[in-house]
Structures are given as structure tokens and as C-alpha cells.
mmCIF file of C-alpha atoms in Angstrom:
data_model
loop_
_atom_site.group_PDB
_atom_site.id
_atom_site.type_symbol
_atom_site.label_atom_id
_atom_site.label_comp_id
_atom_site.label_asym_id
_atom_site.label_seq_id
_atom_site.Cartn_x
_atom_site.Cartn_y
_atom_site.Cartn_z
ATOM 1 C CA MET A 1 28.087 -55.242 14.691
ATOM 2 C CA LEU A 2 24.387 -54.357 14.694
ATOM 3 C CA LEU A 3 25.244 -50.650 14.857
ATOM 4 C CA ALA A 4 27.638 -50.894 11.899
ATOM 5 C CA VAL A 5 25.130 -52.779 9.752
ATOM 6 C CA GLY A 6 22.321 -50.423 10.800
ATOM 7 C CA ILE A 7 24.322 -47.322 9.860
ATOM 8 C CA GLY A 8 25.108 -48.823 6.466
ATOM 9 C CA VAL A 9 21.487 -49.710 5.683
ATOM 10 C CA THR A 10 20.276 -46.292 6.890
ATOM 11 C CA SER A 11 22.791 -44.578 4.609
ATOM 12 C CA VAL A 12 21.687 -46.632 1.605
ATOM 13 C CA ILE A 13 17.995 -45.929 2.214
ATOM 14 C CA LEU A 14 18.441 -42.179 2.778
ATOM 15 C CA LEU A 15 20.811 -41.544 -0.123
ATOM 16 C CA VAL A 16 18.872 -43.665 -2.617
ATOM 17 C CA SER A 17 15.576 -42.053 -1.566
ATOM 18 C CA LEU A 18 17.034 -38.543 -1.873
ATOM 19 C CA GLY A 19 18.303 -39.325 -5.372
ATOM 20 C CA GLU A 20 14.967 -40.810 -6.422
ATOM 21 C CA SER A 21 13.095 -37.841 -4.934
ATOM 22 C CA ALA A 22 15.282 -35.415 -6.874
ATOM 23 C CA ARG A 23 14.565 -37.342 -10.088
ATOM 24 C CA MET A 24 10.818 -37.260 -9.445
ATOM 25 C CA TYR A 25 10.994 -33.537 -8.625
ATOM 26 C CA ILE A 26 12.652 -32.782 -11.968
ATOM 27 C CA SER A 27 10.097 -34.961 -13.796
ATOM 28 C CA ASP A 28 7.217 -33.126 -12.125
ATOM 29 C CA GLN A 29 8.737 -29.776 -13.046
ATOM 30 C CA PHE A 30 8.957 -30.820 -16.690
ATOM 31 C CA SER A 31 5.391 -32.140 -16.609
ATOM 32 C CA SER A 32 4.188 -28.765 -15.279
ATOM 33 C CA MET A 33 5.762 -27.099 -18.332
ATOM 34 C CA GLY A 34 3.314 -28.942 -20.555
ATOM 35 C CA SER A 35 3.364 -32.148 -22.553
ATOM 36 C CA ASN A 36 4.356 -33.153 -26.074
ATOM 37 C CA LEU A 37 6.423 -29.982 -26.494
ATOM 38 C CA LEU A 38 9.203 -29.338 -28.995
ATOM 39 C CA VAL A 39 11.576 -26.389 -28.739
ATOM 40 C CA ILE A 40 13.068 -24.926 -31.937
ATOM 41 C CA LEU A 41 16.276 -22.902 -31.575
ATOM 42 C CA PRO A 42 18.197 -21.020 -34.265
ATOM 43 C CA GLY A 43 21.505 -22.660 -35.180
ATOM 44 C CA ARG A 44 22.474 -26.295 -35.566
ATOM 45 C CA SER A 45 24.736 -28.406 -33.358
ATOM 46 C CA GLU A 46 27.365 -30.009 -35.566
ATOM 47 C CA THR A 47 31.036 -30.931 -35.669
ATOM 48 C CA VAL A 48 33.188 -29.150 -38.239
ATOM 49 C CA GLY A 49 36.855 -29.555 -39.165
ATOM 50 C CA GLY A 50 39.675 -27.147 -39.878
ATOM 51 C CA PRO A 51 40.394 -23.746 -38.346
ATOM 52 C CA PRO A 52 37.454 -21.539 -37.350
ATOM 53 C CA PRO A 53 36.302 -19.062 -40.019
ATOM 54 C CA LEU A 54 37.677 -15.516 -39.667
ATOM 55 C CA LEU A 55 34.272 -13.869 -39.941
ATOM 56 C CA GLY A 56 32.313 -16.564 -38.088
ATOM 57 C CA ILE A 57 29.001 -18.087 -39.123
ATOM 58 C CA THR A 58 25.784 -16.630 -37.788
ATOM 59 C CA PRO A 59 22.705 -18.855 -38.032
ATOM 60 C CA ARG A 60 19.672 -17.391 -39.727
ATOM 61 C CA ASP A 61 17.225 -15.901 -37.256
ATOM 62 C CA LEU A 62 13.843 -17.388 -36.584
ATOM 63 C CA THR A 63 10.993 -15.010 -37.384
ATOM 64 C CA LEU A 64 7.263 -14.710 -36.895
ATOM 65 C CA ALA A 65 6.837 -15.863 -40.497
ATOM 66 C CA ASP A 66 8.677 -19.092 -39.603
ATOM 67 C CA ALA A 67 6.346 -19.602 -36.665
ATOM 68 C CA ALA A 68 3.304 -18.967 -38.853
ATOM 69 C CA SER A 69 4.497 -21.587 -41.344
ATOM 70 C CA LEU A 70 4.733 -24.188 -38.556
ATOM 71 C CA ALA A 71 1.130 -23.511 -37.543
ATOM 72 C CA ARG A 72 0.049 -24.983 -40.872
ATOM 73 C CA ILE A 73 1.460 -28.431 -40.017
ATOM 74 C CA SER A 74 -1.504 -30.694 -39.303
ATOM 75 C CA ALA A 75 0.048 -32.642 -36.409
ATOM 76 C CA ILE A 76 0.860 -29.452 -34.470
ATOM 77 C CA ARG A 77 -1.767 -28.274 -31.990
ATOM 78 C CA ARG A 78 -0.236 -24.979 -30.857
ATOM 79 C CA VAL A 79 2.669 -22.708 -31.826
ATOM 80 C CA SER A 80 4.191 -20.066 -29.599
ATOM 81 C CA PRO A 81 6.963 -17.700 -30.761
ATOM 82 C CA ILE A 82 9.038 -16.361 -27.879
ATOM 83 C CA ILE A 83 11.191 -13.273 -27.391
ATOM 84 C CA VAL A 84 13.005 -12.874 -24.060
ATOM 85 C CA GLY A 85 14.684 -9.803 -22.652
ATOM 86 C CA ALA A 86 15.232 -7.841 -19.476
ATOM 87 C CA ALA A 87 13.720 -4.414 -18.903
ATOM 88 C CA PRO A 88 12.863 -2.138 -15.990
ATOM 89 C CA ILE A 89 9.211 -1.989 -14.982
ATOM 90 C CA SER A 90 7.922 0.822 -12.820
ATOM 91 C CA ARG A 91 4.793 2.139 -11.142
ATOM 92 C CA GLU A 92 4.781 5.431 -9.317
ATOM 93 C CA GLN A 93 8.042 5.441 -7.317
ATOM 94 C CA LYS A 94 8.637 1.695 -7.485
ATOM 95 C CA GLU A 95 10.921 0.167 -10.117
ATOM 96 C CA ARG A 96 12.576 -3.211 -10.618
ATOM 97 C CA GLU A 97 14.379 -5.108 -13.358
ATOM 98 C CA VAL A 98 12.461 -8.173 -14.560
ATOM 99 C CA THR A 99 12.415 -10.710 -17.341
ATOM 100 C CA VAL A 100 10.028 -9.771 -20.136
ATOM 101 C CA LEU A 101 8.613 -12.611 -22.249
ATOM 102 C CA GLY A 102 7.005 -11.722 -25.546
ATOM 103 C CA SER A 103 4.740 -14.471 -26.785
ATOM 104 C CA SER A 104 1.265 -15.386 -27.982
ATOM 105 C CA ARG A 105 -1.818 -16.524 -26.081
ATOM 106 C CA GLU A 106 -0.920 -20.121 -26.937
ATOM 107 C CA LEU A 107 2.009 -20.080 -24.503
ATOM 108 C CA PHE A 108 -0.314 -19.832 -21.496
ATOM 109 C CA ALA A 109 -2.271 -22.907 -22.621
ATOM 110 C CA MET A 110 0.876 -24.875 -23.480
ATOM 111 C CA ARG A 111 2.559 -24.086 -20.148
ATOM 112 C CA ARG A 112 -0.693 -24.539 -18.196
ATOM 113 C CA LEU A 113 -0.326 -21.145 -16.544
ATOM 114 C CA GLU A 114 -3.247 -20.191 -14.310
ATOM 115 C CA PHE A 115 -4.494 -16.732 -13.393
ATOM 116 C CA SER A 116 -5.352 -15.341 -9.977
ATOM 117 C CA GLN A 117 -6.845 -12.226 -11.610
ATOM 118 C CA GLY A 118 -8.006 -11.330 -15.116
ATOM 119 C CA ALA A 119 -7.000 -13.184 -18.265
ATOM 120 C CA VAL A 120 -4.455 -13.240 -21.058
ATOM 121 C CA PHE A 121 -4.177 -10.433 -23.613
ATOM 122 C CA PRO A 122 -5.738 -10.879 -27.107
ATOM 123 C CA GLU A 123 -3.710 -12.131 -30.071
ATOM 124 C CA SER A 124 -1.818 -9.329 -31.787
ATOM 125 C CA GLY A 125 0.424 -10.956 -34.376
ATOM 126 C CA ASP A 126 3.266 -8.559 -35.174
ATOM 127 C CA ARG A 127 1.324 -5.462 -33.994
ATOM 128 C CA PHE A 128 2.279 -3.492 -30.921
ATOM 129 C CA LEU A 129 -0.376 -3.982 -28.254
ATOM 130 C CA PRO A 130 0.205 -2.183 -24.906
ATOM 131 C CA LEU A 131 -1.172 -4.998 -22.737
ATOM 132 C CA CYS A 132 0.647 -7.272 -20.315
ATOM 133 C CA VAL A 133 0.298 -10.063 -17.725
ATOM 134 C CA LEU A 134 2.214 -9.893 -14.453
ATOM 135 C CA GLY A 135 3.826 -12.742 -12.561
ATOM 136 C CA SER A 136 2.703 -13.009 -8.944
ATOM 137 C CA LYS A 137 5.971 -11.737 -7.460
ATOM 138 C CA ALA A 138 6.198 -8.791 -9.867
ATOM 139 C CA LYS A 139 2.611 -7.856 -8.980
ATOM 140 C CA GLN A 140 3.304 -8.098 -5.260
ATOM 141 C CA GLU A 141 6.436 -5.932 -5.566
ATOM 142 C CA LEU A 142 4.657 -3.162 -7.495
ATOM 143 C CA PHE A 143 1.123 -3.269 -6.088
ATOM 144 C CA GLY A 144 1.332 -5.128 -2.776
ATOM 145 C CA ASN A 145 -2.172 -6.229 -1.837
ATOM 146 C CA ASP A 146 -3.826 -3.608 -4.066
ATOM 147 C CA ASN A 147 -5.766 -4.605 -7.163
ATOM 148 C CA ALA A 148 -3.543 -4.511 -10.254
ATOM 149 C CA LEU A 149 -6.126 -5.428 -12.862
ATOM 150 C CA GLY A 150 -6.618 -2.593 -15.378
ATOM 151 C CA GLU A 151 -3.773 -0.530 -13.895
ATOM 152 C CA LYS A 152 -0.893 0.716 -16.026
ATOM 153 C CA ILE A 153 2.833 0.188 -15.572
ATOM 154 C CA ARG A 154 5.833 1.372 -17.544
ATOM 155 C CA ILE A 155 8.029 -1.224 -19.254
ATOM 156 C CA GLY A 156 11.093 0.382 -20.770
ATOM 157 C CA ASP A 157 9.820 3.383 -22.754
ATOM 158 C CA TYR A 158 6.241 2.146 -23.111
ATOM 159 C CA ARG A 159 3.165 2.093 -20.899
ATOM 160 C CA PHE A 160 1.248 -1.195 -20.658
ATOM 161 C CA GLN A 161 -2.142 -1.988 -19.176
ATOM 162 C CA ILE A 162 -2.395 -5.097 -16.981
ATOM 163 C CA THR A 163 -4.935 -7.673 -18.187
ATOM 164 C CA GLY A 164 -4.087 -10.498 -15.788
ATOM 165 C CA VAL A 165 -1.966 -11.740 -12.874
ATOM 166 C CA LEU A 166 -0.585 -15.282 -12.662
ATOM 167 C CA LYS A 167 -1.007 -17.564 -9.670
ATOM 168 C CA ARG A 168 1.966 -18.051 -7.353
ATOM 169 C CA LYS A 169 2.577 -21.603 -8.558
ATOM 170 C CA ALA A 170 3.619 -20.387 -12.013
ATOM 171 C CA THR A 171 7.130 -21.815 -11.719
ATOM 172 C CA SER A 172 9.432 -23.601 -14.092
ATOM 173 C CA LEU A 173 12.547 -25.205 -12.589
ATOM 174 C CA GLY A 174 12.762 -22.121 -10.393
ATOM 175 C CA ASP A 175 10.742 -19.005 -9.735
ATOM 176 C CA GLU A 176 11.527 -16.973 -12.858
ATOM 177 C CA LEU A 177 7.932 -16.908 -14.103
ATOM 178 C CA GLU A 178 6.710 -15.444 -10.829
ATOM 179 C CA ASP A 179 8.963 -12.437 -11.360
ATOM 180 C CA ALA A 180 8.292 -12.037 -15.089
ATOM 181 C CA VAL A 181 6.081 -9.884 -17.271
ATOM 182 C CA PHE A 182 4.353 -11.291 -20.357
ATOM 183 C CA VAL A 183 3.606 -9.061 -23.334
ATOM 184 C CA PRO A 184 2.380 -9.802 -26.887
ATOM 185 C CA VAL A 185 5.206 -10.868 -29.167
ATOM 186 C CA GLY A 186 4.661 -7.829 -31.442
ATOM 187 C CA SER A 187 5.059 -5.559 -28.416
ATOM 188 C CA ALA A 188 8.261 -7.362 -27.428
ATOM 189 C CA GLN A 189 9.657 -6.764 -30.925
ATOM 190 C CA ALA A 190 9.123 -3.020 -30.467
ATOM 191 C CA LEU A 191 10.326 -3.064 -26.870
ATOM 192 C CA PHE A 192 13.635 -4.762 -27.700
ATOM 193 C CA ASN A 193 13.901 -3.423 -31.280
ATOM 194 C CA THR A 194 14.298 -6.857 -32.831
ATOM 195 C CA SER A 195 12.477 -9.047 -35.312
ATOM 196 C CA SER A 196 14.269 -12.306 -34.431
ATOM 197 C CA LEU A 197 12.811 -14.856 -32.057
ATOM 198 C CA PHE A 198 14.574 -16.377 -29.083
ATOM 199 C CA ARG A 199 12.905 -19.695 -29.851
ATOM 200 C CA ILE A 200 9.661 -21.264 -31.044
ATOM 201 C CA VAL A 201 7.763 -23.762 -28.909
ATOM 202 C CA VAL A 202 5.261 -26.104 -30.568
ATOM 203 C CA GLU A 203 2.909 -28.636 -29.062
ATOM 204 C CA ALA A 204 2.285 -31.893 -30.919
ATOM 205 C CA GLU A 205 -1.180 -33.410 -30.965
ATOM 206 C CA SER A 206 0.017 -36.502 -29.141
ATOM 207 C CA GLU A 207 3.149 -38.214 -27.881
ATOM 208 C CA VAL A 208 3.057 -40.572 -30.847
ATOM 209 C CA ALA A 209 3.110 -37.633 -33.250
ATOM 210 C CA ILE A 210 6.301 -36.068 -31.808
ATOM 211 C CA PRO A 211 8.807 -37.748 -34.216
ATOM 212 C CA ARG A 212 6.569 -36.881 -37.187
ATOM 213 C CA VAL A 213 6.227 -33.284 -36.019
ATOM 214 C CA LYS A 214 9.994 -32.986 -35.561
ATOM 215 C CA GLU A 215 10.640 -34.068 -39.151
ATOM 216 C CA ALA A 216 7.890 -31.783 -40.463
ATOM 217 C CA VAL A 217 9.297 -28.785 -38.548
ATOM 218 C CA ILE A 218 12.821 -29.340 -39.909
ATOM 219 C CA ALA A 219 11.460 -29.709 -43.449
ATOM 220 C CA ALA A 220 9.287 -26.582 -43.186
ATOM 221 C CA ILE A 221 12.120 -24.389 -41.878
ATOM 222 C CA ARG A 222 14.511 -25.852 -44.464
ATOM 223 C CA ASP A 223 12.154 -24.788 -47.247
ATOM 224 C CA ARG A 224 11.970 -21.275 -45.831
ATOM 225 C CA HIS A 225 15.761 -20.998 -45.262
ATOM 226 C CA ASP A 226 16.900 -21.828 -48.807
ATOM 227 C CA GLY A 227 17.520 -25.507 -48.120
ATOM 228 C CA GLU A 228 19.704 -24.930 -45.043
ATOM 229 C CA ASP A 229 19.263 -27.084 -41.934
ATOM 230 C CA ASP A 230 20.060 -24.259 -39.549
ATOM 231 C CA ILE A 231 17.838 -25.037 -36.578
ATOM 232 C CA THR A 232 17.978 -27.385 -33.610
ATOM 233 C CA VAL A 233 14.816 -29.152 -32.468
ATOM 234 C CA ILE A 234 14.772 -30.409 -28.881
ATOM 235 C CA THR A 235 11.949 -32.624 -27.701
ATOM 236 C CA GLN A 236 10.722 -32.510 -24.127
ATOM 237 C CA ASP A 237 11.040 -36.282 -23.815
ATOM 238 C CA ALA A 238 14.706 -36.146 -24.835
ATOM 239 C CA ILE A 239 15.486 -33.552 -22.149
ATOM 240 C CA LEU A 240 13.581 -35.515 -19.525
ATOM 241 C CA ALA A 241 15.300 -38.768 -20.531
ATOM 242 C CA THR A 242 18.696 -37.082 -20.172
ATOM 243 C CA PHE A 243 17.837 -35.836 -16.682
ATOM 244 C CA ASN A 244 16.561 -39.309 -15.731
ATOM 245 C CA ARG A 245 19.813 -40.925 -16.846
ATOM 246 C CA ILE A 246 21.876 -38.377 -14.913
ATOM 247 C CA PHE A 247 19.901 -38.797 -11.696
ATOM 248 C CA LYS A 248 19.816 -42.585 -11.943
ATOM 249 C CA THR A 249 23.592 -42.611 -12.344
ATOM 250 C CA LEU A 250 24.046 -40.265 -9.385
ATOM 251 C CA THR A 251 21.635 -42.327 -7.266
ATOM 252 C CA LEU A 252 23.438 -45.571 -8.021
ATOM 253 C CA SER A 253 26.801 -43.892 -7.345
ATOM 254 C CA VAL A 254 25.834 -42.614 -3.892
ATOM 255 C CA ALA A 255 24.166 -45.968 -3.145
ATOM 256 C CA GLY A 256 27.452 -47.680 -4.014
ATOM 257 C CA ILE A 257 29.349 -45.334 -1.695
ATOM 258 C CA ALA A 258 26.871 -46.054 1.103
ATOM 259 C CA ALA A 259 27.203 -49.783 0.458
ATOM 260 C CA ILE A 260 30.914 -49.530 1.315
ATOM 261 C CA SER A 261 29.858 -49.078 4.936
ATOM 262 C CA LEU A 262 28.040 -52.422 4.668
ATOM 263 C CA VAL A 263 31.268 -54.041 3.457
ATOM 264 C CA VAL A 264 33.047 -52.563 6.485
ATOM 265 C CA SER A 265 30.350 -53.970 8.748
ATOM 266 C CA GLY A 266 30.835 -57.353 7.069
ATOM 267 C CA ILE A 267 34.542 -57.245 7.935
ATOM 268 C CA ILE A 268 33.616 -56.470 11.542
ATOM 269 C CA ILE A 269 31.235 -59.447 11.562
ATOM 270 C CA MET A 270 34.019 -61.698 10.232
ATOM 271 C CA ASN A 271 36.520 -60.607 12.884
ATOM 272 C CA VAL A 272 34.026 -60.978 15.735
ATOM 273 C CA MET A 273 32.987 -64.417 14.512
ATOM 274 C CA LEU A 274 36.610 -65.535 14.232
ATOM 275 C CA VAL A 275 37.045 -64.630 17.887
ATOM 276 C CA ALA A 276 33.789 -66.429 18.670
ATOM 277 C CA VAL A 277 35.002 -69.615 16.944
ATOM 278 C CA SER A 278 38.169 -69.568 19.058
ATOM 279 C CA SER A 279 36.259 -69.087 22.273
ATOM 280 C CA ARG A 280 33.638 -71.717 21.402
ATOM 281 C CA ARG A 281 35.974 -74.556 20.406
ATOM 282 C CA ALA A 282 34.698 -76.762 23.209
ATOM 283 C CA GLU A 283 31.085 -76.223 22.160
ATOM 284 C CA ILE A 284 31.947 -77.042 18.550
ATOM 285 C CA GLY A 285 33.939 -80.090 19.618
ATOM 286 C CA LEU A 286 31.024 -81.346 21.721
ATOM 287 C CA LEU A 287 28.602 -80.945 18.792
ATOM 288 C CA LYS A 288 30.961 -82.897 16.548
ATOM 289 C CA ALA A 289 31.421 -85.599 19.195
ATOM 290 C CA LEU A 290 27.630 -85.971 19.315
ATOM 291 C CA GLY A 291 27.545 -86.596 15.559
ATOM 292 C CA SER A 292 27.055 -83.170 14.030
ATOM 293 C CA SER A 293 28.368 -83.010 10.467
ATOM 294 C CA ARG A 294 30.645 -80.350 8.926
ATOM 295 C CA ARG A 295 27.711 -79.080 6.904
ATOM 296 C CA LEU A 296 25.579 -78.635 10.044
ATOM 297 C CA ILE A 297 28.336 -76.643 11.823
ATOM 298 C CA LEU A 298 28.843 -74.531 8.701
ATOM 299 C CA THR A 299 25.105 -73.897 8.453
ATOM 300 C CA VAL A 300 24.838 -72.907 12.124
ATOM 301 C CA PHE A 301 27.558 -70.269 11.883
ATOM 302 C CA LEU A 302 26.278 -68.934 8.550
ATOM 303 C CA ALA A 303 22.805 -68.671 10.039
ATOM 304 C CA GLU A 304 24.273 -66.762 12.961
ATOM 305 C CA ALA A 305 26.005 -64.323 10.574
ATOM 306 C CA ALA A 306 22.782 -63.900 8.565
ATOM 307 C CA MET A 307 20.787 -63.213 11.727
ATOM 308 C CA ILE A 308 23.260 -60.585 12.947
ATOM 309 C CA SER A 309 23.273 -58.751 9.617
ATOM 310 C CA GLY A 310 19.493 -59.211 9.203
ATOM 311 C CA PHE A 311 18.634 -57.731 12.618
ATOM 312 C CA GLY A 312 21.073 -54.871 11.987
ATOM 313 C CA ALA A 313 19.465 -54.252 8.587
ATOM 314 C CA LEU A 314 15.967 -54.153 10.129
ATOM 315 C CA ALA A 315 17.156 -51.631 12.718
ATOM 316 C CA GLY A 316 18.752 -49.526 9.956
ATOM 317 C CA LEU A 317 15.567 -49.764 7.915
ATOM 318 C CA GLY A 318 13.543 -48.389 10.813
ATOM 319 C CA VAL A 319 15.972 -45.504 11.380
ATOM 320 C CA GLY A 320 15.991 -44.781 7.641
ATOM 321 C CA LEU A 321 12.195 -44.539 7.499
ATOM 322 C CA VAL A 322 12.195 -42.155 10.451
ATOM 323 C CA GLY A 323 14.935 -40.113 8.782
ATOM 324 C CA ILE A 324 12.897 -39.779 5.576
ATOM 325 C CA ARG A 325 9.878 -38.565 7.553
ATOM 326 C CA LEU A 326 12.035 -36.001 9.363
ATOM 327 C CA LEU A 327 13.538 -34.749 6.103
ATOM 328 C CA ALA A 328 10.066 -34.462 4.554
ATOM 329 C CA TRP A 329 8.938 -32.489 7.608
ATOM 330 C CA PHE A 330 11.937 -30.117 7.545
ATOM 331 C CA LEU A 331 11.825 -29.666 3.731
ATOM 332 C CA PRO A 332 8.100 -29.495 2.844
ATOM 333 C CA GLN A 333 8.802 -27.712 -0.468
ATOM 334 C CA PHE A 334 10.878 -30.688 -1.667
ATOM 335 C CA PRO A 335 8.900 -33.939 -2.148
ATOM 336 C CA ILE A 336 10.990 -36.568 -0.337
ATOM 337 C CA VAL A 337 9.641 -40.090 -0.738
ATOM 338 C CA LEU A 338 10.954 -43.558 0.044
ATOM 339 C CA ALA A 339 12.396 -45.228 -3.049
ATOM 340 C CA PRO A 340 10.514 -48.567 -3.249
ATOM 341 C CA TRP A 341 13.648 -50.538 -4.061
ATOM 342 C CA ALA A 342 15.870 -48.904 -1.398
ATOM 343 C CA PRO A 343 14.790 -51.148 1.552
ATOM 344 C CA VAL A 344 15.164 -54.265 -0.599
ATOM 345 C CA LEU A 345 18.601 -53.136 -1.783
ATOM 346 C CA GLY A 346 19.830 -52.203 1.705
ATOM 347 C CA PHE A 347 18.543 -55.398 3.363
ATOM 348 C CA SER A 348 19.819 -57.678 0.597
ATOM 349 C CA VAL A 349 23.307 -56.148 0.492
ATOM 350 C CA ALA A 350 23.568 -56.312 4.298
ATOM 351 C CA VAL A 351 22.604 -60.007 4.455
ATOM 352 C CA ILE A 352 24.818 -60.927 1.496
ATOM 353 C CA CYS A 353 27.791 -59.142 3.099
ATOM 354 C CA GLY A 354 27.080 -60.958 6.375
ATOM 355 C CA LEU A 355 27.033 -64.363 4.631
ATOM 356 C CA LEU A 356 30.145 -63.656 2.559
ATOM 357 C CA PHE A 357 32.246 -62.431 5.466
ATOM 358 C CA GLY A 358 30.772 -65.047 7.809
ATOM 359 C CA PHE A 359 31.805 -67.899 5.538
ATOM 360 C CA LEU A 360 35.474 -67.905 6.630
ATOM 361 C CA PRO A 361 34.731 -68.243 10.390
ATOM 362 C CA ALA A 362 31.994 -70.800 9.642
ATOM 363 C CA ARG A 363 34.383 -72.850 7.514
ATOM 364 C CA ARG A 364 37.063 -72.701 10.218
ATOM 365 C CA ALA A 365 34.542 -73.908 12.807
ATOM 366 C CA ALA A 366 33.368 -76.733 10.539
ATOM 367 C CA ALA A 367 36.952 -77.865 9.947
ATOM 368 C CA LEU A 368 37.711 -78.360 13.651
ATOM 369 C CA VAL A 369 38.382 -81.935 14.786
ATOM 370 C CA ALA A 370 36.286 -82.950 17.779
ATOM 371 C CA ALA A 371 39.156 -84.556 19.733
ATOM 372 C CA ASP A 372 41.459 -81.560 19.253
ATOM 373 C CA ALA A 373 38.760 -79.078 20.182
ATOM 374 C CA LEU A 374 37.832 -80.968 23.390
ATOM 375 C CA ALA A 375 41.461 -81.788 24.274
ATOM 376 C CA ARG A 376 42.517 -78.109 24.377
ATOM 377 C CA ARG A 377 39.714 -77.452 26.832
#
């Protein structure tokens, strides 16, 4: 019985803590991307009726002029236009395919990117500027332990001079920034022969200003796009809230599955106590002959069921805590922490199951007649 209850409580603690740790990991990753950010994408999510159009509808592209218009909104602190593409980079005999991000200096401040060497390139607007910043992995692949600052590499058909190298922790829900190259947005336009932006990222002055900034951004782009609402604005808080809801649902689901084992342990407790009532009829009969009431007998057996499930829950709690420490030791890159409410949930469910399934044996014991119980002895 103790083993069954302990396994159930250990399962609840481990699964709930893993789910909570995953939720906190995602939240930390979003926090490292910056705060008070809004992402503007070309195109609008909407539901339309009827058959699809034969020629399709292409949303109007976002341009550098659109980004410049957003910079004039008072509640916006920073604006960063972004162009993304893939291109080969090479140095001497070494070559690899990487992600190339064309943006402005503001992106590094918004994303809190730190440098191990050098600094960001100067602002270029829509001009081609042959300067770039390397991610740590891209630098290591091309230069090894040699100094890369001031050296030149080839990106596509152009040669770029390196002005800075990012620290290794420049990650974003993965390691793509470590293996990326950053160039001025004007250079990216020439590199990929395009004038359209992949997206625009803006930073509001404060969290309170985010709704106001969202409305101002939509209005500003609408004025520039002939009255058309053809953009989608995603706030960082909305994305984070969605992830939180998903992980909370998953955590509660796995906790519910683990709690099934506690129900099974409760059934075991009930069966064992039914056998115990049969074998202890004489003891129960003697207590009743000495004046013990039905309520006292009921309370004694319920207390016994609560003690069994409680001791099993404490043992499971101890094993669960050890398991979390072992997981944290084996997976140091993943922050595994004990969910504060997991021990309370596991212990409470175990004791409640013990009381519920112990009620039937306790009631049967309380209903015994003293003369009958002693006579059968």
C-alpha cells in the first residue's frame, strides 16, 4: 500500500515539476528576447467566404519607409526593420550556409545581444554598407580561436568586414542566432535583391503603452497603404500568454494521469482494509462491548486509512525531491525546479483517496454488532 501511494505521489511531483519547469524555460526565453515588443507582419489574418480567388491576394509588402513612419510614433522607443535570408559565407577555403539577418543597430539593443568582441555596425538606412557581425558559432567555424575582428568574409557575392562577434549566449528559443550573420538592412536588400521586409519589430516605452502603440501602428500603416488593414500585429505578451496556457493545460493533464495511480492505490487500500476488518472482528466486537460507539470505530479505521496514505505520500514526496535533484544534475542546461504546489497537490490527493476508499471498510467495521462479532470468534 505504501509503495503504491508513494509511486503515485512521486509521479505527480515529477510530472508537474517538469511541466512547470518547461513553462518557466519558455518564459525566460521570451524575456531574453526583450520586453514590450510588438512584431508587425505583412498580411492580415481573417476569415473570408466563397471560393478562393483565381489570382490570389498578395498582401502589400512592408518597406523601410513604413518602418521610418513608425519611428515617429511618440510611444515607440525603438524600431527595427528585419530582412531574413540564407546565404553562403566563406573565408579562405572554409564555407558554410548560414542565416543572414539584415537589420538596424536598434535590434541589438531590443534583443539585448552582447558582444564578446567589437561592436555593432553604424546605421546605414537603405545604403549598402559592407560591414557585419558574426554569431559565436559562425565565428568559431570560420576563424576558430583566431581573432576575427576587422577581418573580411564573403557573403554571397559581396565581401564584408567584421565589426563584432556576439557572445555564446545569444540564443532565442534555440541556437539560430549563434550561427547567424547580421548585416545592415540596406546591405541585406542588395544581398537578396529585395526591398520588402520580413517583419518590423518595435519596442514600446512601457508595458502600459503596448495597447496604445498597437493601435497607433495599425493606424499609421493603414494611412500609408491606402486605407487597407493589411498587417498583423503580434504582441510579445500575447505570445507568452498563449504558451503559458498551453503548458498549464499540459501540466494539469499529466498531473491528472499521474493521479490515476493514486486512485489505484486507494482501491488497494480499500481491499486490504476490508480483509483487515474481517480478520479483526473480535477486536472490533470487544471495543463495542466495552462501550465504543459507531462513530469511534468509524473514526479509528478512517484514521488508519489516512495514516497509511499519509506515510506513503511522505515517502513519495522524498523520492520525488531526490528525482528532481537527479534530473537537474543530468540536465544542467534545462532549469528543472520543484513546482511549489506539486507536493501539496500530491499529498492532498493521496490522503483524500485514502479517506474515500477507506470509508467503506470503516463503515462495515462500525456496523458490526458486538455479540455477533464475539460469537463468531
